[in-house]
XYZ file of C-alpha atoms in Angstrom:
657
model
C 0.000 0.000 0.000
C 1.033 3.625 -0.541
C -0.125 6.780 1.244
C -1.478 9.572 -0.954
C -1.774 13.064 0.521
C -4.388 15.415 -0.931
C -4.260 19.249 -1.095
C -6.531 19.559 1.963
C -4.082 17.460 4.001
C -6.203 14.309 3.975
C -4.241 11.047 3.594
C -5.623 7.890 1.994
C -4.075 4.488 1.301
C -4.110 2.849 -2.125
C -2.610 -0.253 -3.612
C 0.858 0.283 -5.034
C 0.589 0.867 -8.786
C -2.757 2.653 -8.585
C -3.113 5.318 -11.296
C -4.209 8.928 -10.900
C -7.194 8.088 -13.085
C -8.378 5.430 -10.626
C -7.986 7.788 -7.682
C -9.918 10.698 -9.204
C -12.693 8.420 -10.485
C -13.034 6.997 -6.994
C -13.531 10.463 -5.558
C -16.056 11.907 -7.996
C -17.182 11.048 -11.520
C -17.831 14.737 -12.254
C -14.346 15.677 -11.024
C -12.862 12.905 -13.161
C -14.520 14.339 -16.276
C -12.841 17.706 -15.703
C -9.414 16.365 -14.730
C -6.794 16.136 -17.489
C -3.537 15.574 -15.574
C -2.090 15.551 -12.073
C 0.793 16.929 -10.090
C 2.647 14.209 -8.209
C 4.924 15.633 -5.512
C 4.750 18.961 -7.347
C 5.687 17.590 -10.774
C 3.195 17.562 -13.647
C 2.422 13.966 -14.668
C 0.118 11.892 -16.851
C -3.108 11.051 -15.056
C -2.621 7.441 -16.180
C 0.777 7.106 -14.452
C 1.093 4.336 -11.873
C 2.045 5.533 -8.388
C 4.780 3.475 -6.770
C 5.487 5.290 -3.482
C 3.996 7.689 -0.943
C 3.429 11.191 -2.271
C 1.225 14.266 -2.654
C -1.356 14.471 -5.422
C -3.076 17.466 -6.956
C -5.544 17.138 -9.814
C -5.224 19.508 -12.778
C -8.544 20.496 -14.345
C -8.766 21.538 -17.968
C -9.843 25.071 -17.059
C -6.952 25.504 -14.596
C -4.253 27.926 -15.704
C -1.728 25.109 -15.216
C -3.465 23.091 -17.954
C -2.793 25.724 -20.617
C 0.735 24.487 -21.278
C -0.610 20.937 -21.648
C -3.250 22.111 -24.120
C -0.558 23.761 -26.229
C 1.804 20.802 -25.947
C -0.903 18.408 -27.088
C -1.956 20.803 -29.858
C 1.605 20.627 -31.214
C 1.289 16.820 -31.404
C -2.079 17.133 -33.123
C -0.515 19.573 -35.603
C 2.296 17.113 -36.378
C -0.152 14.252 -36.919
C -2.310 16.444 -39.173
C 0.660 17.440 -41.323
C 1.802 13.843 -41.764
C -1.706 12.700 -42.648
C -1.884 15.376 -45.347
C 1.721 15.048 -46.546
C 3.044 11.602 -45.501
C 6.576 12.265 -46.775
C 7.070 15.137 -44.306
C 9.530 14.509 -41.451
C 8.719 15.846 -37.987
C 11.463 17.277 -35.768
C 10.572 19.175 -32.581
C 7.484 21.033 -31.381
C 7.828 22.940 -28.107
C 5.423 25.131 -26.192
C 6.289 28.834 -26.347
C 4.752 31.978 -24.881
C 1.069 32.122 -25.894
C 1.310 29.053 -28.112
C 3.505 26.450 -29.767
C 5.321 25.628 -32.968
C 6.456 22.527 -34.816
C 9.384 22.253 -37.233
C 8.989 20.052 -40.324
C 11.339 18.904 -43.061
C 9.865 18.641 -46.539
C 10.860 19.346 -50.131
C 8.711 22.496 -50.312
C 8.176 24.905 -47.395
C 4.638 25.418 -46.163
C 2.699 28.481 -47.240
C 0.206 30.571 -45.290
C -2.505 29.326 -47.683
C -2.115 25.773 -46.355
C -2.745 26.651 -42.707
C -6.545 26.464 -42.895
C -6.327 23.014 -44.524
C -4.120 21.847 -41.661
C -6.495 23.345 -39.069
C -9.412 21.372 -40.517
C -7.419 18.154 -40.270
C -6.486 19.035 -36.669
C -10.177 19.480 -35.846
C -10.851 15.991 -37.238
C -8.106 14.528 -35.025
C -9.549 16.302 -31.966
C -12.982 14.866 -32.763
C -11.544 11.344 -32.894
C -10.545 11.666 -29.251
C -7.674 9.173 -29.440
C -6.116 8.507 -26.033
C -2.568 9.606 -25.284
C -0.667 6.532 -24.136
C 2.934 6.381 -22.986
C 5.446 3.623 -23.694
C 9.116 3.287 -22.804
C 11.121 1.905 -25.726
C 14.520 0.341 -26.070
C 16.920 2.860 -27.618
C 18.054 0.644 -30.494
C 14.521 -0.450 -31.250
C 13.348 3.176 -31.318
C 16.103 4.144 -33.760
C 15.175 1.196 -35.956
C 11.471 2.136 -36.017
C 12.026 5.837 -36.720
C 14.753 5.043 -39.244
C 12.374 2.746 -41.126
C 9.842 5.588 -41.234
C 12.470 7.899 -42.741
C 12.490 10.064 -39.582
C 16.222 10.784 -39.515
C 15.825 13.838 -37.275
C 14.173 11.666 -34.610
C 17.078 9.214 -34.836
C 19.465 12.120 -34.223
C 17.391 13.257 -31.257
C 17.495 9.756 -29.760
C 21.283 9.750 -30.032
C 21.358 13.062 -28.108
C 19.309 11.748 -25.169
C 21.600 10.743 -22.260
C 21.917 7.000 -21.738
C 20.542 7.224 -18.185
C 17.241 8.730 -19.362
C 14.208 6.730 -20.397
C 13.118 6.889 -24.040
C 9.425 7.815 -23.912
C 7.065 7.395 -26.849
C 3.585 8.913 -26.783
C 0.888 7.461 -29.019
C -2.398 9.026 -30.113
C -4.177 6.365 -32.100
C -1.809 5.040 -34.786
C 0.426 8.120 -34.725
C 3.314 8.360 -32.252
C 6.175 10.673 -31.360
C 9.278 10.841 -29.207
C 8.374 13.039 -26.225
C 9.182 13.665 -22.557
C 5.514 14.366 -21.783
C 3.298 14.699 -19.895
C 0.071 14.838 -21.896
C -3.632 15.098 -21.196
C -5.995 12.133 -21.494
C -6.881 12.343 -25.204
C -6.818 14.581 -28.256
C -10.376 15.652 -27.393
C -8.970 17.515 -24.370
C -7.153 19.873 -26.758
C -10.470 21.387 -27.790
C -10.869 23.609 -30.832
C -9.785 26.962 -29.418
C -6.622 26.964 -31.502
C -5.352 28.750 -34.586
C -2.288 28.371 -36.774
C -0.798 31.835 -37.113
C 2.194 31.857 -39.459
C 4.977 29.924 -41.144
C 8.687 30.645 -41.022
C 12.023 29.085 -41.829
C 14.406 27.679 -39.235
C 17.702 25.819 -39.216
C 17.850 22.363 -37.631
C 19.384 22.796 -34.178
C 19.840 26.497 -34.976
C 22.861 25.625 -37.108
C 23.079 27.593 -40.378
C 25.108 24.711 -41.854
C 22.267 22.240 -41.340
C 18.939 21.613 -43.044
C 16.371 24.396 -43.458
C 13.081 23.443 -41.797
C 9.569 24.784 -42.232
C 8.167 26.037 -38.934
C 4.433 26.360 -38.287
C 3.382 28.566 -35.376
C 0.083 28.254 -33.562
C -1.766 29.415 -30.491
C -4.156 27.403 -28.312
C -6.393 28.296 -25.375
C -8.848 26.661 -23.047
C -11.886 28.449 -24.504
C -12.978 30.155 -27.717
C -13.433 33.388 -25.747
C -9.793 33.304 -24.635
C -8.656 32.619 -28.192
C -10.708 35.518 -29.570
C -9.356 37.859 -26.887
C -5.800 36.842 -27.712
C -6.280 37.278 -31.461
C -7.784 40.711 -30.832
C -4.766 41.606 -28.713
C -2.430 40.456 -31.490
C -4.363 42.540 -34.007
C -4.108 45.562 -31.729
C -0.410 44.908 -31.155
C 0.202 44.933 -34.916
C -1.526 48.301 -35.183
C 0.574 49.585 -32.273
C 3.927 48.220 -33.475
C 6.457 50.766 -32.222
C 8.587 50.293 -35.331
C 5.718 51.403 -37.580
C 4.626 54.229 -35.270
C 8.229 55.374 -34.809
C 8.491 55.808 -38.568
C 5.153 57.649 -38.793
C 6.189 60.006 -35.979
C 9.760 60.361 -37.311
C 11.289 59.286 -33.982
C 14.152 56.937 -34.893
C 15.421 54.358 -37.334
C 17.688 51.308 -37.529
C 20.053 50.247 -40.298
C 22.335 47.274 -41.019
C 25.562 49.192 -40.395
C 24.691 49.437 -36.692
C 22.787 46.258 -35.845
C 20.686 46.679 -32.708
C 21.585 50.351 -32.143
C 19.132 53.229 -32.409
C 19.518 56.262 -34.647
C 17.475 58.775 -32.664
C 15.905 61.553 -34.737
C 15.317 65.020 -33.212
C 11.710 64.286 -32.212
C 12.572 60.912 -30.755
C 15.514 62.289 -28.803
C 13.320 65.025 -27.332
C 11.076 62.284 -25.950
C 14.092 60.282 -24.771
C 15.480 63.312 -22.908
C 12.106 64.135 -21.358
C 11.960 60.630 -19.872
C 15.578 60.737 -18.726
C 15.100 64.170 -17.123
C 12.000 62.921 -15.306
C 13.815 59.914 -13.839
C 16.820 62.061 -12.914
C 14.572 64.405 -10.923
C 12.945 61.454 -9.141
C 16.349 59.968 -8.255
C 17.704 63.319 -7.046
C 14.673 63.755 -4.793
C 15.159 60.214 -3.417
C 18.758 60.656 -2.293
C 20.633 59.118 -5.214
C 23.999 60.468 -6.327
C 24.599 60.349 -10.077
C 27.936 59.108 -11.402
C 29.481 58.264 -14.781
C 31.750 55.272 -15.362
C 33.867 54.085 -18.349
C 32.534 52.162 -21.328
C 35.642 49.997 -21.748
C 36.992 47.969 -18.852
C 39.836 45.478 -18.705
C 38.757 41.854 -18.800
C 40.618 41.298 -15.510
C 37.893 43.270 -13.723
C 35.206 41.205 -15.464
C 37.029 38.018 -14.408
C 37.120 39.210 -10.827
C 33.431 40.140 -10.810
C 32.486 36.766 -12.317
C 30.953 38.164 -15.502
C 33.796 36.957 -17.732
C 33.029 33.330 -16.970
C 29.239 33.611 -16.872
C 28.437 36.337 -19.405
C 31.359 36.559 -21.839
C 29.419 35.307 -24.884
C 27.161 38.359 -24.543
C 30.026 40.867 -24.344
C 31.747 42.860 -27.078
C 35.465 42.204 -26.573
C 38.040 44.710 -27.817
C 41.837 44.149 -28.049
C 43.846 46.790 -26.205
C 46.297 47.644 -28.975
C 46.659 49.814 -32.067
C 45.433 48.026 -35.221
C 48.050 47.580 -37.908
C 47.732 49.519 -41.163
C 49.865 47.065 -43.131
C 47.676 45.494 -45.800
C 49.239 42.031 -45.623
C 49.285 41.804 -41.821
C 46.497 40.792 -39.402
C 44.623 43.863 -38.196
C 44.962 42.688 -34.583
C 47.599 40.426 -33.085
C 46.741 37.258 -31.169
C 48.395 38.290 -27.908
C 46.689 41.639 -27.206
C 45.256 42.363 -23.779
C 41.478 42.347 -23.848
C 38.942 44.993 -22.907
C 35.168 44.663 -22.972
C 32.373 47.141 -23.564
C 30.414 46.992 -20.349
C 27.186 44.952 -20.563
C 26.178 46.264 -17.129
C 27.343 48.921 -14.682
C 27.649 47.088 -11.373
C 31.425 46.277 -11.255
C 32.238 49.901 -12.135
C 29.948 51.173 -9.367
C 31.791 49.028 -6.849
C 35.019 50.737 -7.966
C 33.481 54.117 -7.125
C 32.326 52.804 -3.747
C 35.832 51.497 -3.033
C 37.431 54.922 -3.358
C 38.173 56.121 0.171
C 37.128 54.624 3.488
C 33.403 54.194 4.046
C 31.791 54.208 7.469
C 28.548 52.602 8.554
C 27.303 56.190 8.826
C 27.755 56.596 5.044
C 25.246 53.845 4.362
C 23.009 53.545 2.550
C 24.937 54.994 -0.377
C 22.804 55.165 -3.530
C 24.830 55.510 -6.753
C 22.890 56.088 -9.989
C 24.012 56.159 -13.598
C 22.318 56.476 -16.954
C 24.773 53.865 -18.066
C 25.223 53.108 -21.753
C 25.679 49.329 -22.005
C 26.330 46.937 -24.887
C 25.230 43.315 -25.139
C 26.105 41.028 -28.014
C 22.610 39.848 -28.885
C 22.191 37.570 -31.900
C 21.000 39.379 -35.028
C 17.884 37.229 -35.213
C 16.892 38.175 -31.651
C 16.956 41.937 -32.271
C 13.544 43.622 -32.338
C 13.307 47.389 -32.713
C 13.597 49.189 -29.391
C 12.535 46.079 -27.484
C 15.729 44.075 -28.053
C 18.840 46.108 -28.816
C 22.589 45.794 -28.532
C 23.206 49.296 -27.202
C 20.973 50.503 -24.401
C 20.865 53.064 -21.612
C 19.616 51.884 -18.237
C 18.187 53.924 -15.387
C 20.619 51.942 -13.293
C 21.515 52.390 -9.640
C 23.205 50.409 -6.891
C 22.426 50.795 -3.227
C 25.228 49.870 -0.818
C 23.706 49.217 2.582
C 23.912 47.191 5.795
C 21.912 43.993 6.296
C 19.627 45.793 8.740
C 18.818 48.363 6.020
C 17.615 45.882 3.386
C 13.974 46.123 4.454
C 13.817 49.919 4.602
C 15.633 50.308 1.278
C 13.311 47.772 -0.349
C 10.292 49.653 0.972
C 11.639 52.991 -0.326
C 12.446 51.531 -3.715
C 9.010 49.939 -4.074
C 7.321 53.232 -3.151
C 9.396 55.118 -5.724
C 8.702 52.480 -8.372
C 4.953 52.581 -7.728
C 4.941 56.365 -8.042
C 6.934 56.333 -11.291
C 4.725 53.687 -12.889
C 1.595 55.577 -11.866
C 2.997 58.724 -13.484
C 3.557 56.705 -16.669
C -0.026 55.431 -16.587
C 0.620 51.870 -15.365
C -1.186 50.700 -12.245
C -1.438 46.927 -12.816
C 1.928 45.621 -11.560
C 2.784 41.983 -10.803
C 5.806 41.133 -8.644
C 7.901 37.968 -8.921
C 10.643 36.858 -6.530
C 13.184 35.086 -8.757
C 15.332 32.555 -6.891
C 18.754 30.969 -7.494
C 19.503 29.771 -11.039
C 21.345 26.562 -11.804
C 24.467 28.481 -12.887
C 25.353 30.947 -10.144
C 28.096 32.497 -8.081
C 28.358 32.181 -4.302
C 27.727 29.502 -1.685
C 24.271 28.072 -0.973
C 24.350 29.534 2.541
C 24.769 33.012 1.062
C 21.874 32.381 -1.311
C 19.726 31.164 1.592
C 20.343 34.437 3.407
C 19.822 36.558 0.282
C 16.527 34.915 -0.697
C 15.173 35.104 2.849
C 16.218 38.741 3.258
C 14.594 39.835 0.023
C 11.425 37.816 0.633
C 11.065 39.136 4.188
C 11.647 42.701 3.001
C 8.978 42.385 0.333
C 6.504 40.862 2.784
C 7.094 43.836 5.080
C 5.874 46.177 2.316
C 2.534 44.331 2.288
C 2.757 43.501 -1.412
C 1.689 40.203 -2.919
C 4.250 38.335 -4.985
C 4.873 35.006 -6.706
C 7.980 32.805 -6.740
C 9.872 32.331 -10.033
C 12.059 29.329 -9.327
C 15.540 29.451 -10.844
C 15.054 32.826 -12.555
C 17.408 34.889 -10.373
C 20.580 36.655 -11.542
C 23.781 34.624 -11.332
C 24.926 36.637 -8.301
C 21.688 36.919 -6.335
C 17.886 36.671 -6.124
C 15.806 39.472 -7.561
C 12.393 41.046 -7.641
C 10.847 41.466 -11.070
C 8.117 44.025 -11.665
C 5.810 43.189 -14.578
C 3.538 45.902 -16.002
C 0.313 45.285 -17.886
C -0.196 47.633 -20.827
C -3.337 49.034 -22.447
C -4.074 45.837 -24.408
C -3.277 43.392 -21.599
C 0.313 42.432 -22.439
C 2.824 41.967 -19.627
C 6.233 43.689 -19.693
C 9.059 43.040 -17.240
C 10.642 46.429 -16.550
C 11.743 47.136 -12.989
C 14.047 44.948 -10.938
C 15.625 44.862 -7.492
C 18.447 42.355 -7.072
C 20.019 41.543 -3.729
C 23.715 40.694 -3.919
C 26.087 39.473 -1.204
C 28.493 38.014 -3.775
C 29.873 40.929 -5.776
C 30.921 43.037 -2.770
C 32.933 40.003 -1.640
C 34.459 39.402 -5.070
C 35.421 43.045 -5.557
C 36.473 43.600 -1.942
C 33.984 46.308 -1.041
C 33.941 47.104 2.673
C 32.944 49.663 5.275
C 33.959 50.321 8.865
C 31.232 49.045 11.188
C 30.197 50.710 14.442
C 32.497 48.387 16.403
C 35.459 49.300 14.176
C 35.506 46.017 12.241
C 35.572 45.745 8.456
C 32.269 44.498 7.010
C 30.958 43.791 3.528
C 28.053 45.951 2.382
C 24.971 44.432 0.809
C 24.548 45.548 -2.795
C 21.074 46.186 -4.199
C 21.050 46.361 -7.998
C 17.928 48.237 -9.044
C 16.216 49.758 -12.073
C 12.702 51.086 -12.573
C 12.395 51.573 -16.314
C 15.019 48.969 -17.214
C 16.412 50.341 -20.448
C 15.109 53.684 -21.682
C 14.905 52.329 -25.225
C 12.728 49.370 -24.338
C 10.528 51.352 -21.949
C 9.863 53.978 -24.612
C 9.053 51.231 -27.112
C 6.630 49.710 -24.632
C 5.001 53.105 -23.930
C 4.664 53.880 -27.639
C 2.795 50.595 -28.127
C 0.675 50.934 -24.994
C -0.362 54.485 -25.924
C -0.450 53.727 -29.689
C 1.883 56.682 -30.122
C -0.461 59.098 -28.364
C 2.000 59.777 -25.594
C 1.165 61.574 -22.329
C 1.281 65.271 -23.154
C 4.385 65.992 -21.063
C 6.272 63.294 -22.978
C 5.034 64.058 -26.504
C 7.897 65.116 -28.818
C 5.766 67.888 -30.326
C 3.075 69.115 -27.970
C 1.298 71.611 -30.214
C 1.419 72.689 -33.853
C 0.214 76.151 -34.816
C -1.262 75.679 -38.284
C -2.460 78.469 -40.554
C -5.516 78.548 -42.783
C -4.314 81.472 -44.922
C -0.919 83.077 -45.453
C -2.232 86.326 -43.914
C -2.033 84.533 -40.519
C 1.589 83.376 -40.899
C 3.095 86.169 -38.805
C 0.475 85.653 -36.075
C 1.157 81.889 -36.030
C 4.854 82.538 -35.461
C 3.997 84.924 -32.599
C 1.798 82.280 -30.942
C 4.492 79.608 -31.349
C 7.143 81.935 -29.923
C 4.947 82.556 -26.873
C 4.461 78.814 -26.413
C 8.184 78.081 -26.707
C 9.013 80.848 -24.260
C 7.011 78.904 -21.672
C 8.846 75.648 -22.339
C 6.196 74.160 -24.622
C 7.392 72.116 -27.593
C 5.637 73.958 -30.427
C 6.005 73.959 -34.208
C 4.513 76.130 -36.937
C 2.910 74.861 -40.141
C 2.501 77.672 -42.685
C 2.667 75.479 -45.794
C 0.444 76.249 -48.737
C -1.847 73.287 -47.997
C -5.465 73.054 -46.887
C -6.103 73.026 -43.147
C -7.760 69.602 -43.425
C -4.612 68.215 -45.056
C -2.469 69.670 -42.278
C -4.745 68.280 -39.567
C -4.668 64.790 -41.108
C -0.891 64.816 -41.427
C -0.285 65.961 -37.858
C -2.835 63.437 -36.598
C -0.803 60.644 -38.224
C 2.217 62.140 -36.431
C 0.247 61.905 -33.131
C 0.564 65.627 -32.330
C -1.704 66.109 -29.270
C -2.934 69.651 -30.043
C -3.297 71.793 -33.146
C -3.875 75.526 -32.775
C -5.569 76.697 -35.969
C -4.990 80.323 -36.943
C -6.788 82.131 -39.731
C -7.484 85.749 -40.569
C -10.235 86.039 -37.929
C -8.085 84.415 -35.193
C -5.243 86.812 -36.009
C -7.537 89.819 -35.759
C -9.221 88.654 -32.531
C -6.057 87.191 -30.929
C -7.635 83.770 -30.539
C -6.868 80.221 -31.663
C -9.149 77.338 -32.662
C -8.006 74.281 -30.696
C -8.215 70.749 -32.074
C -7.243 67.885 -29.771
C -6.017 64.558 -31.142
C -8.771 61.949 -31.061
C -11.647 64.362 -30.444
C -14.224 65.844 -32.784
C -14.780 69.533 -33.244
C -12.744 72.431 -31.951
C -12.747 75.059 -29.218
C -11.973 78.745 -29.685
C -10.032 80.476 -26.902
C -8.161 83.745 -26.439
C -4.516 83.000 -27.206
C -3.337 84.083 -23.736
C -5.733 81.619 -22.099
C -4.841 78.833 -24.527
C -1.108 79.277 -23.905
C -1.602 79.355 -20.115
C -3.725 76.193 -20.254
C -1.102 74.448 -22.368
C 1.683 75.487 -19.996
C -0.157 73.836 -17.100
C -1.073 70.743 -19.127
C 2.480 69.940 -20.312
C 4.002 70.093 -16.831
C 5.539 66.698 -15.935
C 3.615 64.934 -13.151
C 6.405 65.108 -10.549
C 6.820 68.872 -11.000
C 3.049 69.320 -10.886
C 2.910 67.509 -7.542
C 5.736 69.567 -6.085
C 4.121 72.804 -7.271
C 0.807 71.839 -5.675
C 2.388 71.356 -2.247
């Protein structure tokens, strides 16, 4: 007999070898109908698995959030079966679950086209209707290679060879079709449901190797209900309309080009917006007791070795030889024995060097050092994505050096500042994750135990709810991740607070304690926006380019109806600019409707229309982006209203006090 513990703490005995299916059916037939899998001792498992020892069981219902990954995993298998039914000569390779969906890579003589997706979806629906059970078998390695080889599935044979000898070779069947898979799966193909859609096709190299075969990848999404699928597809449609790359071009904010992969060419309007955001954060940091510093771009690799980044992060660094390149045409540009420098991918080791200058006392702590640090990371070309994934970025970075007894208070202050900043940016739905030790990390387990407990206790003291993200911490310490939800429901990880006992030890940071002894400070790595580039990209998409007025690159355009009003328009614009308002004049020989349409595409928040009557009466007709009609106001009143409206939120609060 084995003892099975249920979520409510109840313990029941069952015969050894009893399956999850038998247990749930014995509890309730209605519960059994809804249950698609189980967690056994915290691990997701097939409901049909036999239980061979004492353990804890938790049933996973199809409408549970935890079942969503299973739905997508099984949908990938259904996709593969559908493709091979339609095109039997196609080889299947791998089909993982990804964010919001799944994909499967296929090898065939001709790549798939978008036109074939609906045909595949219909076949998938047929397979779902069949309701074939998912059954698991463990095969002998040689036998498996023989079977897949006979089917012409050479990629599966290669995958089998890559599986470690000490691991079981699992085969999952759904009717006559089968695949190599770790599992787990739901009960049958019927559990997949029909809330799925194939979204696009793309090319991919086998194993990501450009020297290997080119595969045809089919992407799809799957959800528990049709309503969830429709909501997701609507979000995707909205996201395409809000693509920051498209809007950035329409607003003339920035561009990218091949000669500087992953680096932004900021145009005047875009850089105005960039500076407005940077100035805002600088004011908030100044008011919160941070001291701004500036550290070098290039640092010797010996410092990166000492900090631990050279061993853990080197593949993501741009490495530069510390020597003068030769100008001789037949000689190597760089010798093989040059000392190496690296463009900094982060600022933390340099900040420790600033802290280490001079003797620090316990009275000097906390010391908050901030830098708008320009960092470079060697991201793969294929991973780059507009402002969202770049190689050169500027972070609103800061490091707090404090005592252990100050961790809680500094965490509370940081969280309060972060909440205020996000509210000013229009984001109030914030989810917090506590990311714990990753598999590859620096420092002893005892240090990690202390770091994780300290950060968790500090967060609990703030009264905020949070979730645990196992294994997602930085290599030197656990961290808090702050995820924002934008206007169309997407989640963005922006802010972070990372607690680090390791780097101060590695880089020999110390302070004189109250008893005269030398102690290591705790280092809190923190950012609110993350990178300015990515945060601006996220804001552009969330606001669809209609930025908060204080952040808009052009806040008002004074547009003329007739040339007789040109001089008056320039006077109005000069008055606006004198009050710090970003104003432009449009006196082109075009109709006013044409001008309004053009500036609306450019997301200009306000247009002051000036004609002959407005010039005579010293008024302006005001058109606001997104609204119908216009309002006529005396120019003095309109300018005063605009001056108040464009004031950044932090300055407005301080003025109101």
